[in-house]
mmCIF file of C-alpha atoms and ligand atoms in Angstrom:
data_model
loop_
_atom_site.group_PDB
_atom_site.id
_atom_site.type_symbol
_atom_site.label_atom_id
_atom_site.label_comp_id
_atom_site.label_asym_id
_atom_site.label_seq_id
_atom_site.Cartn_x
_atom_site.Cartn_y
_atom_site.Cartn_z
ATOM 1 C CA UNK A 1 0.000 0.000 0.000
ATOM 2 C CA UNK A 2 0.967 3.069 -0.867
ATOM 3 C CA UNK A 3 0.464 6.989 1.048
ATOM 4 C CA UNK A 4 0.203 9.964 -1.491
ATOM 5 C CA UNK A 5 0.578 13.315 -0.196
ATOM 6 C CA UNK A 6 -0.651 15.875 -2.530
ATOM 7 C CA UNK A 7 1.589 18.761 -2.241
ATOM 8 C CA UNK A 8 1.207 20.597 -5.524
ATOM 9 C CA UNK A 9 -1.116 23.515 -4.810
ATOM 10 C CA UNK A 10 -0.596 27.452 -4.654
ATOM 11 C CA UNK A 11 -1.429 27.839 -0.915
ATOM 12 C CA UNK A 12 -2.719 31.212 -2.121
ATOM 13 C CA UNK A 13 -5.603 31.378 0.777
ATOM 14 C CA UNK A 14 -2.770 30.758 3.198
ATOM 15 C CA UNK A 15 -0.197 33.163 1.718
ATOM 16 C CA UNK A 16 2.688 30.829 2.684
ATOM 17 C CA UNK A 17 3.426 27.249 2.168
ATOM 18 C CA UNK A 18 0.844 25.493 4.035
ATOM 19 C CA UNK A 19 2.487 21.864 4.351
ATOM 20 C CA UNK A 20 5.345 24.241 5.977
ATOM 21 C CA UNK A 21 3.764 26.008 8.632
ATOM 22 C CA UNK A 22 5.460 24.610 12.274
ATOM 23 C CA UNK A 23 3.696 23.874 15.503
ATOM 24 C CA UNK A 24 6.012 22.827 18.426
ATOM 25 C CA UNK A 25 8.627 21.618 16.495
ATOM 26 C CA UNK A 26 6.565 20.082 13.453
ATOM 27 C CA UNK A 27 5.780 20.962 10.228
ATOM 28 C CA UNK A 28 1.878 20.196 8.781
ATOM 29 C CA UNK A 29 3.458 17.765 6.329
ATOM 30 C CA UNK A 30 5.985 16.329 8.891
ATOM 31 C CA UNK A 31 2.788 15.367 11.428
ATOM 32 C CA UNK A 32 1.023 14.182 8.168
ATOM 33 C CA UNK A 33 3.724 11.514 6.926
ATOM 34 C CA UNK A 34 4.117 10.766 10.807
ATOM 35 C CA UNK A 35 0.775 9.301 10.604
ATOM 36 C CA UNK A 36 0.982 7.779 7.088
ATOM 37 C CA UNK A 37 4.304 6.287 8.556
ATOM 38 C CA UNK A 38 3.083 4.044 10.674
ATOM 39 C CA UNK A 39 0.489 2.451 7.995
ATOM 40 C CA UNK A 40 2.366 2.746 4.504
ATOM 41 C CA UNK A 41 5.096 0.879 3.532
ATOM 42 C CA UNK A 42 5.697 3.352 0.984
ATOM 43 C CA UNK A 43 4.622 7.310 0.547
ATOM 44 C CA UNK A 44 4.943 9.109 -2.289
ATOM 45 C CA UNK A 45 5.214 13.222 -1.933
ATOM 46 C CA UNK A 46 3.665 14.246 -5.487
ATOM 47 C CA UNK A 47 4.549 18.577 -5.755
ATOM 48 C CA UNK A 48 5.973 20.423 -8.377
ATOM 49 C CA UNK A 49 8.472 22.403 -6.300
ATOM 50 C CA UNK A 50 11.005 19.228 -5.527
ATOM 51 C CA UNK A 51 13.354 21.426 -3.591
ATOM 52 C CA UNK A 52 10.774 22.442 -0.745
ATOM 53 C CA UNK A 53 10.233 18.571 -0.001
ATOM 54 C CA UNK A 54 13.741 17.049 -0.253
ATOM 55 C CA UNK A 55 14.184 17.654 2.857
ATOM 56 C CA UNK A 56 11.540 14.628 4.195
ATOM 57 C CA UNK A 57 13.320 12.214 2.946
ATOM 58 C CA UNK A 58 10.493 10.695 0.437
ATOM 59 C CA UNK A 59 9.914 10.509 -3.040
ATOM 60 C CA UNK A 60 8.587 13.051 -4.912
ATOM 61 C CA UNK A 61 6.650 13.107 -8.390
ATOM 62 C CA UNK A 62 5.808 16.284 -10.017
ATOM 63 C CA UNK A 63 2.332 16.506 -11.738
ATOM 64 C CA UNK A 64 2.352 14.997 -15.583
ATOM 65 C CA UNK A 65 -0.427 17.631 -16.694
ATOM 66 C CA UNK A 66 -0.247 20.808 -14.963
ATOM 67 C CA UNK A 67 -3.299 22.407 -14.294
ATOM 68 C CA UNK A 68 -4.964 19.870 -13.362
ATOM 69 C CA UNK A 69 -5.237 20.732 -9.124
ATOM 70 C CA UNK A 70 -5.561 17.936 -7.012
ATOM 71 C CA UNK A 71 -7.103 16.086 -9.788
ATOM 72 C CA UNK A 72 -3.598 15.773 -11.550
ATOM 73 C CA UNK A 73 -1.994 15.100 -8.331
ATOM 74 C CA UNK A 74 -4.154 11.850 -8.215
ATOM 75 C CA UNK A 75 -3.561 11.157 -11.165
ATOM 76 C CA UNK A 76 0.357 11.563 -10.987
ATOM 77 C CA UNK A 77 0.602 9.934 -7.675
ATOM 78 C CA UNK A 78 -1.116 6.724 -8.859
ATOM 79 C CA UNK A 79 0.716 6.730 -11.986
ATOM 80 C CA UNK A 80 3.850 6.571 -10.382
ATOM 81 C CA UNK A 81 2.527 4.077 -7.081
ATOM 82 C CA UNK A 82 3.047 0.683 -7.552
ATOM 83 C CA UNK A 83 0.389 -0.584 -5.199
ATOM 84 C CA UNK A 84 -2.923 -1.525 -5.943
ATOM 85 C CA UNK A 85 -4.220 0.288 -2.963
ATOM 86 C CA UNK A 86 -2.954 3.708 -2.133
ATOM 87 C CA UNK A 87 -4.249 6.541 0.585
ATOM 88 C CA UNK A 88 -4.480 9.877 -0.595
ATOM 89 C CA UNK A 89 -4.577 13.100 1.588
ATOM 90 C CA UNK A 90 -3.949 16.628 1.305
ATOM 91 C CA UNK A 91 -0.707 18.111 2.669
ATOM 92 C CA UNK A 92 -2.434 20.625 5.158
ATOM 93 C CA UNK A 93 -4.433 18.009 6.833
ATOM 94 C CA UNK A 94 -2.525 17.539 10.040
ATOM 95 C CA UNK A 95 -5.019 16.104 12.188
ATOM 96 C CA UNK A 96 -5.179 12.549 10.478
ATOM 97 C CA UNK A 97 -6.140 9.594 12.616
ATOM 98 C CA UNK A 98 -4.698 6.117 11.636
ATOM 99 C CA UNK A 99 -7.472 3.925 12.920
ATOM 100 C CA UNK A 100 -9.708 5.926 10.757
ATOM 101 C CA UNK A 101 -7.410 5.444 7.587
ATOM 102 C CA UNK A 102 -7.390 1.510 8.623
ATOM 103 C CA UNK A 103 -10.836 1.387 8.902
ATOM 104 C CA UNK A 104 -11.135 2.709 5.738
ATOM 105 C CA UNK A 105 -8.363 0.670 3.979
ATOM 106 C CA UNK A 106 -10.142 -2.441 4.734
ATOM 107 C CA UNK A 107 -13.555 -1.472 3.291
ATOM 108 C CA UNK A 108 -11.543 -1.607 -0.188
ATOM 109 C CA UNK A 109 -12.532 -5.009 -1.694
ATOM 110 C CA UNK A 110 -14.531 -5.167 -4.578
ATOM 111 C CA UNK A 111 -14.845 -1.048 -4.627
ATOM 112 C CA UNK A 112 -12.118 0.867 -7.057
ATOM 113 C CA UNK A 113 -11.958 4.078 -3.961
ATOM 114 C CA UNK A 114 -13.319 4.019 -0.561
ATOM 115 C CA UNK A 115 -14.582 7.825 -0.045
ATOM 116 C CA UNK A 116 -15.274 9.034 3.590
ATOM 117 C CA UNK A 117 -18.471 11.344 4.354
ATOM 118 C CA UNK A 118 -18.548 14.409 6.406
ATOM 119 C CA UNK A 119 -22.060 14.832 6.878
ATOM 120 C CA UNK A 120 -23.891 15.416 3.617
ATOM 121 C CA UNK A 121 -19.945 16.363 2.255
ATOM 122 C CA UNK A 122 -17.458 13.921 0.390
ATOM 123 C CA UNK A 123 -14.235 13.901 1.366
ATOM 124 C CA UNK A 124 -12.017 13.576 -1.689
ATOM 125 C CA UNK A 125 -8.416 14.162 -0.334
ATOM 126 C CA UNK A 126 -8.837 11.730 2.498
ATOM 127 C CA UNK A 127 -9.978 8.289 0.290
ATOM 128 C CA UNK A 128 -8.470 5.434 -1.034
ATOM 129 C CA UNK A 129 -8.323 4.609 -4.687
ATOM 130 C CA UNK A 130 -6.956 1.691 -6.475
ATOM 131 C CA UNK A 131 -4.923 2.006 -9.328
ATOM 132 C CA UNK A 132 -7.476 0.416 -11.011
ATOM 133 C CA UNK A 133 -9.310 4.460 -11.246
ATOM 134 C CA UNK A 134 -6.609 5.453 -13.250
ATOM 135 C CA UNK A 135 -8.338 5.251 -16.628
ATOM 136 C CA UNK A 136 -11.229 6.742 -15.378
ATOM 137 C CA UNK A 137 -9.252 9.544 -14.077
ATOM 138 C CA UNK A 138 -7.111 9.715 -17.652
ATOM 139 C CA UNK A 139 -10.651 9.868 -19.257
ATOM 140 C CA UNK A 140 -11.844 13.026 -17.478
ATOM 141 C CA UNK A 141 -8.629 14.684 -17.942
ATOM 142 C CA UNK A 142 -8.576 14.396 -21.348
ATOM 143 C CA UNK A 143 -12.357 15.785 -21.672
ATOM 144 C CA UNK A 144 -10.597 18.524 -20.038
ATOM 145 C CA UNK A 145 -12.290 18.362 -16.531
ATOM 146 C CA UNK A 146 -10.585 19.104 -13.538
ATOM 147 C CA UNK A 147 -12.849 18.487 -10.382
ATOM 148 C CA UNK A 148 -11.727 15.761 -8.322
ATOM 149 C CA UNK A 149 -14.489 13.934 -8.458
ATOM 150 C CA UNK A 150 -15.105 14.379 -11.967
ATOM 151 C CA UNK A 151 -14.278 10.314 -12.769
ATOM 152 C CA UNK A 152 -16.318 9.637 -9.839
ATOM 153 C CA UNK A 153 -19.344 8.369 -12.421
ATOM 154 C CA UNK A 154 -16.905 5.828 -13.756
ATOM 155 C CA UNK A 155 -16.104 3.720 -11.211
ATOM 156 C CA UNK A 156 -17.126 1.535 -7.931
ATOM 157 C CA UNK A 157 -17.279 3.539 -4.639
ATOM 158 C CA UNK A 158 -17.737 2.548 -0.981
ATOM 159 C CA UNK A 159 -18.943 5.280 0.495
ATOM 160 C CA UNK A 160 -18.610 5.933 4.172
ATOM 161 C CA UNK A 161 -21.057 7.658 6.430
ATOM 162 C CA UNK A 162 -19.823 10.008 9.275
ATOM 163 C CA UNK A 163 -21.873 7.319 11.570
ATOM 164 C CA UNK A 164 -19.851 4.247 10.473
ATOM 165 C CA UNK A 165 -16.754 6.186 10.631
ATOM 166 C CA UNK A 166 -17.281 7.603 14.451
ATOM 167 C CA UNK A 167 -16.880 4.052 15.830
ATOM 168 C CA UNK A 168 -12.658 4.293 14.806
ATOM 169 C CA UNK A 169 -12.490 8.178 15.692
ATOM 170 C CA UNK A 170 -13.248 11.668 15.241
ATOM 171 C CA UNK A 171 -13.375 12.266 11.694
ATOM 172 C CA UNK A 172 -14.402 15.696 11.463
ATOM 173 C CA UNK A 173 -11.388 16.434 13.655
ATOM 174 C CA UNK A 174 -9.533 14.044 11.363
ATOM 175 C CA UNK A 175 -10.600 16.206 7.749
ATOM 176 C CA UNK A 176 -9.739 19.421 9.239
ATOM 177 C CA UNK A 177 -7.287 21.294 7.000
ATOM 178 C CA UNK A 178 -5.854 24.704 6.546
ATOM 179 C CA UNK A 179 -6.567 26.932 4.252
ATOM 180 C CA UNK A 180 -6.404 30.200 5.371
ATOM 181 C CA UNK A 181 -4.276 32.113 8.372
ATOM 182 C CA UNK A 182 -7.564 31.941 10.420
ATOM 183 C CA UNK A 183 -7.764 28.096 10.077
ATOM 184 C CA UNK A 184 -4.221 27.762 11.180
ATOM 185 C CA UNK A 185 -5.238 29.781 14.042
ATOM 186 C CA UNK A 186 -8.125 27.077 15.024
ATOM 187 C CA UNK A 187 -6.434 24.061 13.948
ATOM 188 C CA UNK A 188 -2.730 25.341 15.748
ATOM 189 C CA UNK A 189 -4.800 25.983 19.006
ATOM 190 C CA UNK A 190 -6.382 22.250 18.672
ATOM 191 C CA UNK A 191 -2.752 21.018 18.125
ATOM 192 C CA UNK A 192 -1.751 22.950 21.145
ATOM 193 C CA UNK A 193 -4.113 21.473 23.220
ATOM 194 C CA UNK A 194 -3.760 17.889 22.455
ATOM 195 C CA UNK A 195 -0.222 17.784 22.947
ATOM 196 C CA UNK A 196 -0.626 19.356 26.459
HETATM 197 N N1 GTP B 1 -0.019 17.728 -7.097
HETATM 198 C C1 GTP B 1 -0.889 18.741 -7.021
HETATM 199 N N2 GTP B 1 -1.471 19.011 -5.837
HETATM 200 C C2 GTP B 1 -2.334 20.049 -5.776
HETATM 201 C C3 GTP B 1 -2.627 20.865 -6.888
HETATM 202 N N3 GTP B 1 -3.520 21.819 -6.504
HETATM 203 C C4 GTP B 1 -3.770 21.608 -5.198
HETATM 204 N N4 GTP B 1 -3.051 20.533 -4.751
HETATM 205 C C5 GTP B 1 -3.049 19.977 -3.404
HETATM 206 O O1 GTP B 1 -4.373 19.582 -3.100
HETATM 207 C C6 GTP B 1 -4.706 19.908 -1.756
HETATM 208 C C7 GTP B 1 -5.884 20.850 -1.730
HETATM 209 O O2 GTP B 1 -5.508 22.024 -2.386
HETATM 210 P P1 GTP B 1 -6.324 23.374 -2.210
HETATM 211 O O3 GTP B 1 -6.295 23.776 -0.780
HETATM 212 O O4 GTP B 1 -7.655 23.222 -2.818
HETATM 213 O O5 GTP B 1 -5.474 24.369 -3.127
HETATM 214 P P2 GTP B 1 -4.126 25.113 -2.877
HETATM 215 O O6 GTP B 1 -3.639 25.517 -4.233
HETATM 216 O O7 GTP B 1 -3.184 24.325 -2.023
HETATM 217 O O8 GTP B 1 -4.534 26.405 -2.032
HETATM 218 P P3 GTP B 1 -5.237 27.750 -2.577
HETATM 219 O O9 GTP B 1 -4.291 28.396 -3.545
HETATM 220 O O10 GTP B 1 -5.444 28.599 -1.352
HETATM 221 O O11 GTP B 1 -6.536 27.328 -3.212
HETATM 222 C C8 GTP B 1 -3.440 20.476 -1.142
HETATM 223 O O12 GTP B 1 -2.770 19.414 -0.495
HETATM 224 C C9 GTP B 1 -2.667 20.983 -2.342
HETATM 225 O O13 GTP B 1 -1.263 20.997 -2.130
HETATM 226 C C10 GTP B 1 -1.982 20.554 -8.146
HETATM 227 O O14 GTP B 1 -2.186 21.218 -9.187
HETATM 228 N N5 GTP B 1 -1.134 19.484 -8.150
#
């Protein structure tokens, strides 16, 4: 199995490097592959600016169609996985809880992506997809669409209701991520807090 961390956006809510901002010691993406760690043999970083990510020690892919926003980032990351079954989250999402990405890796059979519910909201940068969604994915890309869940219509999905997903965690907590300087403020207090 295989963690991708998309790390290819503009941050432009934010101002700054999102994956970069530090919390007692931690980066965003540092306590993000800290989770993925302990559950992924392998993690792939997939962001266009190599240099700002060398420093963790993983791979890192660069998108093969620009323009594409996370969309392309899914589609670069699987390209270059070589697991059937690979985790992808956001970089800015630094709340993650493993028994929640366990629970949802073994929901996989059968399904081509497992995709986690927030209330009436999908959760597309905190699923699983098989590399199996890959021509779906190369499909919508070449029609020229760009929403993440544009390919969405072309393949098998597990869903995953907020109520199944309570009984391994707190997955609102867990999808938290940080867009703007006013979410760091929220989510940095939360961090704060917990490690008390
Ligand atoms: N590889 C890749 N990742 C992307 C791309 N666009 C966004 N992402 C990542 O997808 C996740 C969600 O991105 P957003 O928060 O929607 O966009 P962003 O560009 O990071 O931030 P804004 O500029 O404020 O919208 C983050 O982890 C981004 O790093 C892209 O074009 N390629």
């Amino acid at each position: 199995m295989t963690g991708i961390i998309l790390a290819g956006g503009k941050s432009t809510r934010m101002g700054s490097s999102k994956a970069l901002l530090n919390i007692g010691g931690k980066t965003v993406v540092q306590r993000v592959i800290e989770v993925l760690q302990t559950i992924f043999p392998q993690i792939i970083i997939v962001a266009n600016d190599e240099e700002t990510y060398r420093h963790l020690g993983y791979p890192i892919v660069g998108d093969i169609i620009s323009g594409y926003g996370p969309l392309g980032g899914l589609h670069a990351g699987l390209t270059a996985s070589s697991s059937e079954v690979n985790f992808l989250v956001a970089c800015d999402m630094p709340l993650l809880q493993p028994a929640l990405i366990r629970f949802m890796i073994s929901q996989t059979k059968d399904y081509d992506a497992v995709l986690p519910k927030s209330g009436p909201y999908l959760e597309p940068l905190h699923a699983v997809y098989k590399r199996s969604c890959l021509p779906a994915v190369e499909k919508v890309m070449a029609a020229g669409r760009k929403k993440v869940t544009s390919f969405f219509d072309d393949i098998s999905i597990n869903y995953l209701e907020e109520e199944e997903l309570v009984a391994y965690g707190q997955p609102k907590r867990a999808f938290l991520n940080v867009n703007t300087p006013e979410d760091w403020l929220t989510v940095r207090k939360l961090l704060q807090d917990l490690e008390e």
